[in-house]
Structures are given as structure tokens and as C-alpha cells.
Coordinates of C-alpha atoms and ligand atoms in Angstrom, one line a residue:
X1 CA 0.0 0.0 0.0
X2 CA 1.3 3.8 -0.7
X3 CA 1.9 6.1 1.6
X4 CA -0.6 8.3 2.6
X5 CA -0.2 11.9 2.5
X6 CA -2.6 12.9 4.9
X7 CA -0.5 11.6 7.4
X8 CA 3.0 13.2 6.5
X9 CA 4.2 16.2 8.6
X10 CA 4.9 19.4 6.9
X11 CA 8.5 18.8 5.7
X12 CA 11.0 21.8 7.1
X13 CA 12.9 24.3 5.3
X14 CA 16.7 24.3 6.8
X15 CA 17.8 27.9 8.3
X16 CA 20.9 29.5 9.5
X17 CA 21.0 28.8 13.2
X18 CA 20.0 31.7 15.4
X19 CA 23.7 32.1 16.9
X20 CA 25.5 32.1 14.2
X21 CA 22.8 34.1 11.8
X22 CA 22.6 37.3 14.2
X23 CA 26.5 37.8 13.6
X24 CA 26.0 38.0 9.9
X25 CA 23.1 39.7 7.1
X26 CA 22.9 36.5 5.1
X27 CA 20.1 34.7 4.3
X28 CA 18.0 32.8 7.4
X29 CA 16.5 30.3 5.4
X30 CA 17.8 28.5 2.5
X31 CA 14.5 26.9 0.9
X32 CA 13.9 24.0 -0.4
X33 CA 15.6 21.4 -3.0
X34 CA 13.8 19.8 -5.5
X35 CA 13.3 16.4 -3.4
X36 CA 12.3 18.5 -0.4
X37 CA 10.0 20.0 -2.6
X38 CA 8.6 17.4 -3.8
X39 CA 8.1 15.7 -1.1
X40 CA 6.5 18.7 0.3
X41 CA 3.9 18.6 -2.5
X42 CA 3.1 15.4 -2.8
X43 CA 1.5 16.1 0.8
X44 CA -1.2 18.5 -1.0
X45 CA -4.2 17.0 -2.1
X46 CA -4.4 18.9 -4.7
X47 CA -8.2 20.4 -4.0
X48 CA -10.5 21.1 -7.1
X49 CA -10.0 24.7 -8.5
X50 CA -13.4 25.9 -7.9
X51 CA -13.1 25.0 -4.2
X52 CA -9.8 25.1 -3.4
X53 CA -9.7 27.6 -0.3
X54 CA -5.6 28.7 -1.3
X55 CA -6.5 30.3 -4.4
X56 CA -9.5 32.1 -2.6
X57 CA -6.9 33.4 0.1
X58 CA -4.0 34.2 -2.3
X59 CA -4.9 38.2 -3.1
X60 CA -3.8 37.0 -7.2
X61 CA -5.3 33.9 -7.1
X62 CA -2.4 32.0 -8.2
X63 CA -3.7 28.5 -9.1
X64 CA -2.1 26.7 -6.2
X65 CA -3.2 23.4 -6.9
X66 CA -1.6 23.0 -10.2
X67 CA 1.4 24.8 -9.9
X68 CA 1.9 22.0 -6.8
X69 CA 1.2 19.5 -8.8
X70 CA 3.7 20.3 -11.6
X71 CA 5.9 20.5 -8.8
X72 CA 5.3 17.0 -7.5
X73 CA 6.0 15.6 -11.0
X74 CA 9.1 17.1 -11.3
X75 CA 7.8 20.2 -14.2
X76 CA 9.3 23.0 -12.2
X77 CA 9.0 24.9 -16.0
X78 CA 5.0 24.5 -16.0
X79 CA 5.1 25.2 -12.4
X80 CA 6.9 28.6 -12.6
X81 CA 4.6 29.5 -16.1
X82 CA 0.9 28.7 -14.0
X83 CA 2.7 31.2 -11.1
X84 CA 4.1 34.0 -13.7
X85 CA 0.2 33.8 -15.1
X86 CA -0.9 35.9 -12.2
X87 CA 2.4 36.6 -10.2
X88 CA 5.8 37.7 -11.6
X89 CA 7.9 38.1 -8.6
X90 CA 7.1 35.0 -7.3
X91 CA 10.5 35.0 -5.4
X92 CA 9.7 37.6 -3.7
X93 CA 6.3 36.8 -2.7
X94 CA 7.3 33.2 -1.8
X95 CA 9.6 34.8 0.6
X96 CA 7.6 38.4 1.8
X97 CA 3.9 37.5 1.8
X98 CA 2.2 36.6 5.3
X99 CA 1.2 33.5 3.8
X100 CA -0.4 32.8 7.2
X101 CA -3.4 35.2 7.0
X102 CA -3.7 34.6 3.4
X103 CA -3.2 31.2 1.1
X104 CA -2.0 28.7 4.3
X105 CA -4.8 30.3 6.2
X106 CA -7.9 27.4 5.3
X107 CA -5.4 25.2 3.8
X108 CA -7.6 21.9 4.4
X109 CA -4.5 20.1 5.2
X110 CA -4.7 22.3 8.4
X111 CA -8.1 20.7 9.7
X112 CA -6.0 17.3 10.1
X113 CA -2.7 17.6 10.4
X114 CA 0.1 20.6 9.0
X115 CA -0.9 22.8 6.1
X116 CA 0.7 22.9 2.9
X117 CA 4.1 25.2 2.7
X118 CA 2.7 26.8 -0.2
X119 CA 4.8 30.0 0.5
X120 CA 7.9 28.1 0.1
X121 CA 7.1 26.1 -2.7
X122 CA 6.6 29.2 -4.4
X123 CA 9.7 30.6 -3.8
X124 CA 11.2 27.0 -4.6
X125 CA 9.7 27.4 -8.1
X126 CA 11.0 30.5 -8.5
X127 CA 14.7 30.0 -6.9
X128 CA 15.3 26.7 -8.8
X129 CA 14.0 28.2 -12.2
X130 CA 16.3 30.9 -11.6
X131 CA 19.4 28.6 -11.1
X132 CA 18.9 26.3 -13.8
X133 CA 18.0 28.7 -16.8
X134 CA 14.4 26.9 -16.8
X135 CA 13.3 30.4 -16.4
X136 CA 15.4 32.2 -19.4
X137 CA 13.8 29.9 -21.7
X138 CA 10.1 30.9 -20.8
X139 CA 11.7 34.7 -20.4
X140 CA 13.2 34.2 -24.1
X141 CA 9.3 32.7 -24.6
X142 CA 8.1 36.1 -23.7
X143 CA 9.8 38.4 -25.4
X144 CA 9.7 36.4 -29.0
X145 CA 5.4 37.0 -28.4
X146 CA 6.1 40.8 -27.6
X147 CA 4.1 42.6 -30.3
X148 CA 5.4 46.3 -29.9
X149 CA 3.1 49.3 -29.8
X150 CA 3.6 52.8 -30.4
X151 CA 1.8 54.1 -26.8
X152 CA 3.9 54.9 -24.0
X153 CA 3.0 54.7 -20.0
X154 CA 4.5 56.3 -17.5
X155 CA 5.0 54.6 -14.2
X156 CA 6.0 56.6 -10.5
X157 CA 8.1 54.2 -8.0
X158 CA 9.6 51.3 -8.6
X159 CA 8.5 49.2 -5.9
X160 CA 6.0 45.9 -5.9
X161 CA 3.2 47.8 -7.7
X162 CA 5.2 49.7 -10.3
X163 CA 7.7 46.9 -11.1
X164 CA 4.8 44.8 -11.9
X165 CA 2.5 47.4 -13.9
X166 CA 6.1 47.2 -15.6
X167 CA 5.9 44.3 -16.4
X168 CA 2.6 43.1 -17.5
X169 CA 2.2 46.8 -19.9
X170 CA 6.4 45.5 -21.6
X171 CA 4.6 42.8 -22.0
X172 CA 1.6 43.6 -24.0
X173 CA 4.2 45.8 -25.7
X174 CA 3.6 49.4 -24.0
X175 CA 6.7 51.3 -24.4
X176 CA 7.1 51.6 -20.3
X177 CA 9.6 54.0 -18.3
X178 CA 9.6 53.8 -14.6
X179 CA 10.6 57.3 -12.8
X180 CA 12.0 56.6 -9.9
X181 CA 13.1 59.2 -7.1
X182 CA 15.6 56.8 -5.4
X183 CA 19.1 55.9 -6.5
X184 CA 18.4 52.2 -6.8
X185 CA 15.4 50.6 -8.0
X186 CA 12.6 48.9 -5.6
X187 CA 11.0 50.4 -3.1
X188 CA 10.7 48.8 -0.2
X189 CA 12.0 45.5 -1.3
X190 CA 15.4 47.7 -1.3
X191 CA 15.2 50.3 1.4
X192 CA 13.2 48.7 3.5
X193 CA 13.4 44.8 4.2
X194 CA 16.5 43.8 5.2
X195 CA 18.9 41.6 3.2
X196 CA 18.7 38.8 5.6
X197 CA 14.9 38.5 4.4
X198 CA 15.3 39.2 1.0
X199 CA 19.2 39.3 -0.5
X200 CA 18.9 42.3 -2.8
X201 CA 20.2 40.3 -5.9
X202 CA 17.0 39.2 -6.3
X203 CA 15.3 42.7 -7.0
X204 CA 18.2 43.1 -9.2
X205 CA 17.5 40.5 -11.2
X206 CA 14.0 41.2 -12.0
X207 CA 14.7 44.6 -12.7
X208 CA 17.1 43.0 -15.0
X209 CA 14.4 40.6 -16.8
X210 CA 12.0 44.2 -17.3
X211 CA 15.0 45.5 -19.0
X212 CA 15.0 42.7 -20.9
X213 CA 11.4 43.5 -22.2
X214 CA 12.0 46.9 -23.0
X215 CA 11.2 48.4 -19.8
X216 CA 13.6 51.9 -19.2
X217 CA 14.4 53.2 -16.0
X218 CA 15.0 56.7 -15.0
X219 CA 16.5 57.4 -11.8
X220 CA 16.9 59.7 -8.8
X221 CA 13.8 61.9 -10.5
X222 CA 11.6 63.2 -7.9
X223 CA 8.4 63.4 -9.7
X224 CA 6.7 66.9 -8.8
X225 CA 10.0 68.2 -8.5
X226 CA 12.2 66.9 -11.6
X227 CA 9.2 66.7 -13.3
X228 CA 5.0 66.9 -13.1
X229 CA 2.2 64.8 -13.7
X230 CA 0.7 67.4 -16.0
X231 CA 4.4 67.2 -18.2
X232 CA 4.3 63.6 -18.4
X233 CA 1.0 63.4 -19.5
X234 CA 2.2 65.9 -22.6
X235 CA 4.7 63.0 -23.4
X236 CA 2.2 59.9 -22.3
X237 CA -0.2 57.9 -23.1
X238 CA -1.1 57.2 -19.6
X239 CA 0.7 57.5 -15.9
X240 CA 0.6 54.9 -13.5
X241 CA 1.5 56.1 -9.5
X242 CA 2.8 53.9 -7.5
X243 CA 4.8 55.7 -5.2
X244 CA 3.8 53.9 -1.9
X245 CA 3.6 55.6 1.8
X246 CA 7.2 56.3 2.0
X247 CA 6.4 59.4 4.7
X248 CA 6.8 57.8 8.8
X249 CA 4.6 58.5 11.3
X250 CA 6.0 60.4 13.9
X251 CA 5.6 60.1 17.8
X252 CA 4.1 63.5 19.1
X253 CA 6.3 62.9 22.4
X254 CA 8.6 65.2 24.5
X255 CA 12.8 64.2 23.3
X256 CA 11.8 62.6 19.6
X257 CA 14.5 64.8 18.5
X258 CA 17.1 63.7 20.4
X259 CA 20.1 62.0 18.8
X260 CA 19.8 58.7 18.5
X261 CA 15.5 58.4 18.1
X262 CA 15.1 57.5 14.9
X263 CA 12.0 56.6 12.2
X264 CA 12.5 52.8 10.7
X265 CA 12.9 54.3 7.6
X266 CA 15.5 56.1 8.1
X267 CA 17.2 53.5 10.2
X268 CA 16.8 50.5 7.6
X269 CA 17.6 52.8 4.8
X270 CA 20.9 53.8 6.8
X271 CA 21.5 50.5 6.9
X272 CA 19.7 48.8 3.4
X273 CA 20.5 50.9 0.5
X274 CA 23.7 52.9 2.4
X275 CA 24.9 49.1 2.9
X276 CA 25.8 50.2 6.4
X277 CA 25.9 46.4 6.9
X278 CA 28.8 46.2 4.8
X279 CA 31.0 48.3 6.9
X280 CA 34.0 48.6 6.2
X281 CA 34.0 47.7 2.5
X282 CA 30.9 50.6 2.6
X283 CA 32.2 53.2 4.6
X284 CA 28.6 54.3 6.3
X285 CA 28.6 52.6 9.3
X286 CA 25.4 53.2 11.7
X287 CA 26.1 53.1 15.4
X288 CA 23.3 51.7 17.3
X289 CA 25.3 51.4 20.7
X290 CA 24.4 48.6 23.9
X291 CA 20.8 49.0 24.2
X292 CA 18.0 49.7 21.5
X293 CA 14.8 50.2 22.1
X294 CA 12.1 49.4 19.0
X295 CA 9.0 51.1 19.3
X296 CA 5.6 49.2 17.7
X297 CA 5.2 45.5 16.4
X298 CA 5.1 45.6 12.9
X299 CA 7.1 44.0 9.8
X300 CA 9.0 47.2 10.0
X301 CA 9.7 47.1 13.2
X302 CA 10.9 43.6 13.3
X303 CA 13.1 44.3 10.7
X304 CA 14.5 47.3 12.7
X305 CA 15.1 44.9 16.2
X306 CA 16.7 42.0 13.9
X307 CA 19.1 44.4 12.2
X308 CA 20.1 46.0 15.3
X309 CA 21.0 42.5 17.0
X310 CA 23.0 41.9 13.7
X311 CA 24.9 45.3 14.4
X312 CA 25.3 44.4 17.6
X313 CA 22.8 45.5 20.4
X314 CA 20.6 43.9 22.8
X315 CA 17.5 44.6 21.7
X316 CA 13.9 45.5 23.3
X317 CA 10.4 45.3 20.9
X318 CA 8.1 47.7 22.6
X319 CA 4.7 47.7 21.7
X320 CA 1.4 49.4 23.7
X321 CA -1.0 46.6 22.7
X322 CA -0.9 42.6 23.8
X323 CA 0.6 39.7 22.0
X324 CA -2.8 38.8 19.9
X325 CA -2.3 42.2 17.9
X326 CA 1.5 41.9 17.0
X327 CA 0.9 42.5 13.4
X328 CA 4.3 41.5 12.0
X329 CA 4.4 37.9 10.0
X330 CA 4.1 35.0 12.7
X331 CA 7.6 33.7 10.7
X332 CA 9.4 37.1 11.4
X333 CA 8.2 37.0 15.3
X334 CA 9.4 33.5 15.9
X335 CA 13.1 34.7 13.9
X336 CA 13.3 37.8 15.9
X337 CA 11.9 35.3 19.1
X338 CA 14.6 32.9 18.1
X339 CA 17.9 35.5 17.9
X340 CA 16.5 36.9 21.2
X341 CA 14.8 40.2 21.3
X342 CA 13.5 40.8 23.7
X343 CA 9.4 41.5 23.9
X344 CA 7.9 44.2 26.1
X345 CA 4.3 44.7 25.7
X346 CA 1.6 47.1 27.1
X347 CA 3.9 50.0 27.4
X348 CA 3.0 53.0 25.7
X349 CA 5.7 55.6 25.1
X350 CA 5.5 58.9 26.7
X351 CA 9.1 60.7 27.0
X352 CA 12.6 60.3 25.2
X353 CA 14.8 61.1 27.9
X354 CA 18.5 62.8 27.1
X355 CA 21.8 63.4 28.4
X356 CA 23.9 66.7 28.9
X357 CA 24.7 66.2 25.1
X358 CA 21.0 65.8 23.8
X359 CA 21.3 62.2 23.2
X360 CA 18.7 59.8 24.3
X361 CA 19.4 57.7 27.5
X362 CA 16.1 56.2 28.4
X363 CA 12.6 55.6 27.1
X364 CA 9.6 56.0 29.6
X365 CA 6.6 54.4 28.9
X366 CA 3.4 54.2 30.8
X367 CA 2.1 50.6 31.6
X368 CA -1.5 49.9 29.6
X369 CA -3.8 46.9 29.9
X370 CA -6.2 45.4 27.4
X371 CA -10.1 45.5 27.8
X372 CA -12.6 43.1 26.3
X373 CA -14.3 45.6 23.9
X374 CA -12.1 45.5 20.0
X375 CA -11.7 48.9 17.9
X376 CA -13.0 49.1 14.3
X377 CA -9.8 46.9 13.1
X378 CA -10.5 44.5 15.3
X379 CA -7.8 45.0 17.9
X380 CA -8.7 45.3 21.4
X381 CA -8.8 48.5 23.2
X382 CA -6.4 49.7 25.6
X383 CA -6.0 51.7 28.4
X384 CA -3.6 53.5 30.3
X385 CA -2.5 52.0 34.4
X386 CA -1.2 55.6 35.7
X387 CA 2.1 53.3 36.6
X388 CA 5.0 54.1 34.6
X389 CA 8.4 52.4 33.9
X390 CA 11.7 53.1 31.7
X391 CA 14.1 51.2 29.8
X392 CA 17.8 52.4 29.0
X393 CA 18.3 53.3 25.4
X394 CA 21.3 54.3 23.0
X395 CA 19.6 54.2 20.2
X396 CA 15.2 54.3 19.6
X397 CA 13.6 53.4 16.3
X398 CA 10.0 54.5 15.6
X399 CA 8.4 52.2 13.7
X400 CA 4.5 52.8 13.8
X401 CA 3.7 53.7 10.3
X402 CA 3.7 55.4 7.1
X403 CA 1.8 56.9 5.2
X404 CA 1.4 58.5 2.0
X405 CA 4.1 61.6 0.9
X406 CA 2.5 65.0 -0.5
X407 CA 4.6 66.2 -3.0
X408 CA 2.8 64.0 -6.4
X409 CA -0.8 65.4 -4.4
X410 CA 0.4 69.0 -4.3
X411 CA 1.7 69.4 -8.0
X412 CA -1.2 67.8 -10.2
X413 CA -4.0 69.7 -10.1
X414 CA -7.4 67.6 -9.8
X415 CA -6.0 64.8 -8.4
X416 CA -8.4 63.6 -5.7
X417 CA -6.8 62.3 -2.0
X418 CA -9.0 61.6 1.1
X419 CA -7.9 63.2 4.7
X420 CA -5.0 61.1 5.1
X421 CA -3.4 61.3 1.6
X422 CA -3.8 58.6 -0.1
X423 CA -5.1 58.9 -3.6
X424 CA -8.9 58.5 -4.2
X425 CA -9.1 55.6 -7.0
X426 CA -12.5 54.1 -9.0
X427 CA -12.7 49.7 -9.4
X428 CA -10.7 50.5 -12.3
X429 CA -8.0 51.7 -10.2
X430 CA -8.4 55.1 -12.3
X431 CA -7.6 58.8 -10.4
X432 CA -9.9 61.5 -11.0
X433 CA -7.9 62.4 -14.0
X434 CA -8.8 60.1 -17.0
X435 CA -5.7 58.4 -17.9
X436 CA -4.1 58.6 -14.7
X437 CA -4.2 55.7 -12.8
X438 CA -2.6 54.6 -8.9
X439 CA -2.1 51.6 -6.9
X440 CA 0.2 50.4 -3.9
X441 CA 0.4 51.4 -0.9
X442 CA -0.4 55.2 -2.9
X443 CA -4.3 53.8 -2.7
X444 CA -4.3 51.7 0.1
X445 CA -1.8 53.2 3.3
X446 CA 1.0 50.9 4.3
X447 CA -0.3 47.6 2.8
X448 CA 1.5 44.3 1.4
X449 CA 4.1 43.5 -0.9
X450 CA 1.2 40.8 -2.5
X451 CA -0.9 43.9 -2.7
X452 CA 0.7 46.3 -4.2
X453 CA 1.6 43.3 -7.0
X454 CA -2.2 42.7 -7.0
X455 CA -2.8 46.2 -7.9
X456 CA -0.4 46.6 -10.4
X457 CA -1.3 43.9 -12.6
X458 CA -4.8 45.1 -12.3
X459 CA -4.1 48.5 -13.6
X460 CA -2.1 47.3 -15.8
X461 CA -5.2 45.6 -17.5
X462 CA -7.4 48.5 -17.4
X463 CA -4.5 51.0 -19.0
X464 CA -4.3 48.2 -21.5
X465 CA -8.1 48.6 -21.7
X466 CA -8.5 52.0 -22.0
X467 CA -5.8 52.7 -24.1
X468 CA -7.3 50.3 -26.9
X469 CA -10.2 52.1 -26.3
X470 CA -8.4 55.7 -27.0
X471 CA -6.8 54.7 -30.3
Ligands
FAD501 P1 6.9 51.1 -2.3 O1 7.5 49.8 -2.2 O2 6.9 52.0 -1.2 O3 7.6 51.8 -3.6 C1 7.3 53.1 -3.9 C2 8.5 53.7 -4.7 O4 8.1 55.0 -5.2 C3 9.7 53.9 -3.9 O5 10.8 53.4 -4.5 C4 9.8 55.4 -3.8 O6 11.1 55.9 -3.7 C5 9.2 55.9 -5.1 N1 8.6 57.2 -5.1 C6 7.9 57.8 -4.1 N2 7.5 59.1 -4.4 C7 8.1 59.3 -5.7 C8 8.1 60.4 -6.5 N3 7.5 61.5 -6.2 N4 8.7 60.3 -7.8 C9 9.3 59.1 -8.1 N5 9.4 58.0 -7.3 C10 8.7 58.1 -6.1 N6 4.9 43.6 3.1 C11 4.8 42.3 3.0 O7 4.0 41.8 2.3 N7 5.6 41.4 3.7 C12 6.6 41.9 4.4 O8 7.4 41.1 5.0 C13 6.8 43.3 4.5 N8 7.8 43.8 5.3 C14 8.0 45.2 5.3 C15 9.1 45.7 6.0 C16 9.4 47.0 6.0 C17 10.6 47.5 6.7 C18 8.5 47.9 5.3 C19 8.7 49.4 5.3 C20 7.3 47.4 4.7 C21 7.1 46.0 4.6 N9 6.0 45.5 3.9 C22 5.9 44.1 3.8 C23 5.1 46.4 3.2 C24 5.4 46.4 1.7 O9 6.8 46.5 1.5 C25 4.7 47.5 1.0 O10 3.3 47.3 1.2 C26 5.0 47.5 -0.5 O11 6.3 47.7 -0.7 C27 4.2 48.6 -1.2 O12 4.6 48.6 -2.5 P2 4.4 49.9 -3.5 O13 5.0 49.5 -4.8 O14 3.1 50.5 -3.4 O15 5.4 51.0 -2.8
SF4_502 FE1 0.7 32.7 -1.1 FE2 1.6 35.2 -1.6 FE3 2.2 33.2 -3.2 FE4 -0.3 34.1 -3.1 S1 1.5 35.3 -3.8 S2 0.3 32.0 -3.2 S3 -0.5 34.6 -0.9 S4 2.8 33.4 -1.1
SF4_503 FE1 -3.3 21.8 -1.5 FE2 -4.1 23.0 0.8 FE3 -4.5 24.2 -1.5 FE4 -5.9 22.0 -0.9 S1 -6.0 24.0 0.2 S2 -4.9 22.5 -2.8 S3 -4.3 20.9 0.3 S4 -2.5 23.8 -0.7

């Protein structure tokens, strides 16, 4: 008799040990191989499309299912073309998305014993591809059916949303340039999330590929400043923002302009794109000191504590709220859990303290507890004790937020936002100027990587759409 599948345990994914990996900005998990893989999805029981709750939770709709089953046999090429039909970074995704709340969240394999690693067999696909020029040949594939048009598109950021607008408009041959305000292509893939999540090559080489399909970069061009909406739409067809929530929120606090208190953003990009982890070969070193304190729970502010650990500090998470709101991927927790930082919740910030030399010293914080009744995003309430405490700090990172910059809203005319910024879109992800069209974390607030990808390839389709309908 065969083996059953049902019964198999949810094969691991082998990862830099936690002592050696806070020493070092390498990768903390190395994936799987093809057995591992395989093995992995032959556990899947491969649920009809039509029900199958993965593709319902997977915000593209990837069709799970038969990308695992190509995976199973062995056809890692049909694998990665099903992905690339509604995903094109899946190496990315494999490795960013909270897979958790979103495709592994029903996984039926869950109700009787471990759910499917979907997540990683994604990035599997992806990696292996990669390495063994499987991918190349359906890249080649791609641009041989490129029929090239005359109309030319304008994207704003190249991050998740732009890079895949990119992509899908190259490929129905728009003539697509990406403006870019940054010196490096990416967004938050490169400024943000640390190399030890997701090694910076990777971006590269996709930014590679959409050269490859005729996509043109132009970079460090600010646009509002270097140049307008109104100007581009002179020159294009139609304009695409996708220029994220790049602006931190800041804590309203006395001493958050001490040295040392500093947002996320600036921290990781300090670190991320000035390859302050590379010092000395980079000679932009960041010095975090003995002690840093973190302040909030998300993705950004894990990435904050585990970076500081790897430049040396013992590190303290510090969030107001309880454990069941943490909001950072339940895989990032358990890393940052793992290279021990250290957790302290219910404590709401209320002074940076300084030294003689207007450097922070300490954080104090006033002790909260939860209540029973949830606000409108679900989290319980919180409220204040009246008993205070405070930690030592050399160096504070704020990391509770961004949201969405000014400078695109204040120099085009017409262009509707609501009363925190973000821009006002219709189902077709159209602004309220015809032909100019947003998505990312531009539409939504600080959002997901998955998201912003969604949103891309979905305005993508309707400037394909409208400008068919325009000529
Ligand atoms: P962005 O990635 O922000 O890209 C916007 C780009 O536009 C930037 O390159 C910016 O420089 C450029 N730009 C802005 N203004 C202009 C202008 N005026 N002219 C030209 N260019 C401009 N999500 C996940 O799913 N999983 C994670 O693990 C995760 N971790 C995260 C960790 C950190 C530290 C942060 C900050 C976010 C994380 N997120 C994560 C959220 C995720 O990265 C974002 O939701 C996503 O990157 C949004 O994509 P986007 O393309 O809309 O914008
Ligand atoms: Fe899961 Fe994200 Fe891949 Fe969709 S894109 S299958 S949510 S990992
Ligand atoms: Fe496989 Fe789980 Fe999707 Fe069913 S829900 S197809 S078991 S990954």
C-alpha cells in the first residue's frame, strides 16, 4: 500500500542557526531542494480549483493546486509559467507575503494535520528556475510574443506595484519608463526589508528581466519636483503612480528629537540601501550602541530589532497593545523570538529622555492593559494604568507607520486624496484624472508587498483597456 499523504508532517525548510545568523546579514533560510520540494507537494491534495480555499486566500489567485502538482511531477517549468500567469515576482512573494493570513490560512490540510508550505514552494519554483536557466527559456518565450506598440505609459516608484505594472504593460508591448526618485530601483524590497529576508540580488535580477522587455528606468527623479504629472501626460499615453507611503509617522512625544530616536525608515535605509551592513567595505557605518529600544510591532519594526541585533545590540520590541495584535508575519516573530529580542508589551511611550549632550538615554513608557471591547480593526482597546516604567536606550527606532508623501498630491491639479493622503481611485483603479491611474500602498496606506503586485497587474489591465479604447 502507498503512503498516505494525509499523514505526512509538513516537511522543514533548513535555516541558518540563530547564533550564528545574528552575527551575519545573510540569508536565514535557505529553501527547499527539488526532493524536499517534492516531497513537500506530494503532501497536497491537490483540492479542485473551484473549491480550493488557497487560491481564494491568495490576493492574485495563483492557481495553487496545479502549480503543486507540476511541482510534485518534477515540471518545475509548468510550475513557474501557471505562477508567472498571475504573479511575476514569485521570489519575492514566496519569501515576503504573510502567507499565514492569506493562502496557508484554510489550507484543508490544516483541519487534520500541518498545512501545505505553499509560501515556500513558491519561492522554490521561482529559486530553482532561476538557477537552472528553466526560467530564461520561458523569459526568451516572452519576449519572442512581444508585439510592440507605439503608446507609452509612465509609471511613478519602482517598488512591488510599479515593477509589476512594468511588467505586464512590456509585455503587452507598451513602451514603459519607470521614474524613480531613489538611487536604486525597488521600493521597499530595497530600502526597506532587510537583506537577511530578501538578499537584494533578487530585485536586481528582476529589474534585470523588465529590461530585458523593454522596460527603461530613470533614476533619482523626484516626480513633482524633476518633473510633473501634467508634463508627463504631454509626453504619455497614460501615468501609473505607485509611489507607496514612504512618509513615517511620527511620535508626538517630548525628546523625539534627540540623537539617536530615529524613524524605521531612516534607520533601515541607513543601513539597506547605504549598505551600512557592509562596513567597512561601505564606509557608512550606523552606530546603534548597547541597548535599542524598537518602538511598535510591525514588519517594520521587526526588521528594525533583527538588524540592530546583527549590528550588535541587545534589543527591546516595545509595543502598547498585547501579544494577539502583533501584526508582524508569525515567521518574522518567531526569527526575531529565536535571535533573542526581547518583547515588552503594554507599554505605551510617553518621554525620550537625554543626556547633557542631547542624546537619548532612556525611554519611559506608561504601563497599559487590554479590555474586552475590540476597535473598528479588530484590535482590542487599551488603556492606560497611571504606573510608569523606563528602559535604557542608545539608540530608539519608531516604527508605527507610514503613510502616503505630499509632494505627487500637491503638484497635479485635480487629483483627488482623502484626509490622510492617499489617492482616491475608482474599481478600475483610475484617479480623478482620466488616464491617470494609482495603486500600492499610494491607494491603500502601508499595505502588502502581495498587494501592491495585485494592484499593479490590475491597472495594468485596465490602461491596457483604456488605451485600446483611446486609439
Ligand atoms: P513602495 O515599495 O513604497 O515603492 C514606492 C516607490 O516609489 C519607492 O521606490 C519610492 O522611492 C518611489 N517614489 C515615491 N515618491 C516618488 C516620486 N514623487 N517620484 C518618483 N518616485 C517616487 N509587506 C509584505 O507583504 N511582507 C513583508 O514582510 C513586509 N515587510 C516590510 C518591511 C518594511 C521595513 C516595510 C517598510 C514594509 C514592509 N512590507 C511588507 C510592506 C510592503 O513592503 C509595502 O506594502 C509595499 O512595498 C508597497 O509597494 P508599493 O509599490 O506600493 O510602494
Ligand atoms: Fe501565497 Fe503570496 Fe504566493 Fe499568493 S502570492 S500563493 S498569498 S505566497
Ligand atoms: Fe493543497 Fe491546501 Fe490548496 Fe488544498 S488548500 S490544494 S491541500 S494547498
Amino acid at each position: 500500500m502507498g503512503i498516505d499523504p494525509k499523514k505526512l508532517k509538513r516537511i522543514p525548510t533548513p535555516e541558518q542557526a540563530p547564533e550564528e545568523r545574528i552575527h551575519n546579514f545573510l540569508e536565514v533560510n535557505y529553501g527547499y531542494d527539488l526532493e524536499s520540494a517534492q516531497q513537500e507537494a506530494f503532501r497536497c491534495v491537490k483540492c479542485p480549483e473551484e473549491y480550493a480555499p488557497c487560491i481564494k486566500g491568495c490576493p492574485v489567485h495563483i492557481k495553487i493546486p496545479l502549480f503543486i502538482k507540476q511541482v510534485e511531477e518534477g515540471n518545475i517549468k509548468e510550475a513557474l509559467r501557471i505562477i508567472w500567469m498571475n504573479n511575476t515576482l514569485p521570489a519575492i512573494t514566496g519569501r515576503v507575503c504573510p502567507q499565514e493570513d492569506q493562502c496557508e490560512k484554510d489550507c484543508v490540510m490544516g483541519k487534520i494535520g500541518d498545512k501545505i508550505n505553499i509560501g515556500k514552494l513558491e519561492r522554490f519554483v521561482a529559486d530553482y528556475a532561476r538557477k537552472t536557466g528553466i526560467e530564461e527559456e520561458l523569459l526568451e518565450e516572452m519576449i519572442q510574443s512581444i508585439e510592440k506598440k507605439d503608446q507609452k505609459v509612465a509609471i511613478i516608484g519602482s517598488g512591488p506595484a510599479g515593477l509589476t505594472a512594468a511588467s505586464e504593460l512590456a509585455k503587452r508591448g507598451y513602451q514603459v519608463t519607470v521614474f524613480e526618485a531613489l538611487h536604486e530601483v525597488g521600493g521597499v524590497l530595497v530600502y526597506g526589508i532587510p537583506e537577511f529576508r530578501l538578499p537584494n540580488e533578487l530585485v536586481e535580477h528582476e529589474v534585470e528581466k523588465l529590461k530585458r522587455l523593454g522596460v527603461e528606468f530613470k533614476l533619482n527623479y523626484v516626480v513633482g519636483r524633476t518633473v510633473t504629472i501634467p508634463e508627463l501626460m504631454e509626453e504619455y499615453d497614460a501615468v501609473f503612480i505607485a509611489s507607496g507611503a514612504g512618509t513615517p509617522r511620527l511620535l508626538n512625544i517630548p525628546g523625539v528629537n534627540l540623537g539617536g530616536v530615529y524613524t524605521a525608515n531612516e534607520f533601515l535605509t541607513r543601513v539597506n540601501l547605504m549598505k551600512a551592513y557592509k562596513f567597512p567595505e561601505y564606509d557608512t557605518p550606523v552606530h546603534v550602541g548597547k541597548k535599542v529600544v524598537i518602538i511598535g510591532a510591525g514588519n517594520t519594526a521587526m526588521d528594525a530589532a533583527r538588524t540592530a541585533k546583527r549590528l550588535g545590540a541587545d534589543v527591546y520590541i516595545t509595543y502598547r497593545r498585547g501579544e494577539e495584535d502583533i501584526s508582524a508575519r508569525e515567521e518574522e516573530v518567531h526569527h526575531a523570538r529565536e535571535e533573542g529580542i526581547n518583547f515588552k508589551l503594554l507599554l505605551n511611550p510617553v518621554e525620550f529622555i537625554g543626556d547633557e549632550n542631547g542624546r537619548v538615554v532612556k525611554v519611559k513608557f506608561e504601563k497599559m492593559e487590554t479590555l474586552e471591547e475590540r476597535d473598528s480593526r479588530g484590535k482590542r482597546k487599551i488603556r492606560g494604568t497611571g504606573e510608569y516604567v523606563e528602559l535604557e536606550a542608545d539608540t530608539v527606532v519608531i516604527a508605527i507607520g507610514k503613510t502616503a508623501g505630499k509632494i505627487i498630491f500637491q503638484t497635479t491639479p485635480g487629483l483627488e486624496v482623502d484626509k490622510r493622503g492617499t489617492i482616491v481611485v475608482d474599481e478600475n483603479l483610475m484617479t480623478s484624472i482620466p488616464g491617470v491611474f494609482a495603486g500600492g500602498d499610494a491607494i491603500r496606506g502601508e499595505a502588502t508587498v502581495i498587494l501592491a503586485m495585485g494592484d499593479g497587474r490590475k491597472a495594468a489591465l485596465a490602461i491596457h483597456e483604456y488605451l485600446q479604447n483611446k486609439q
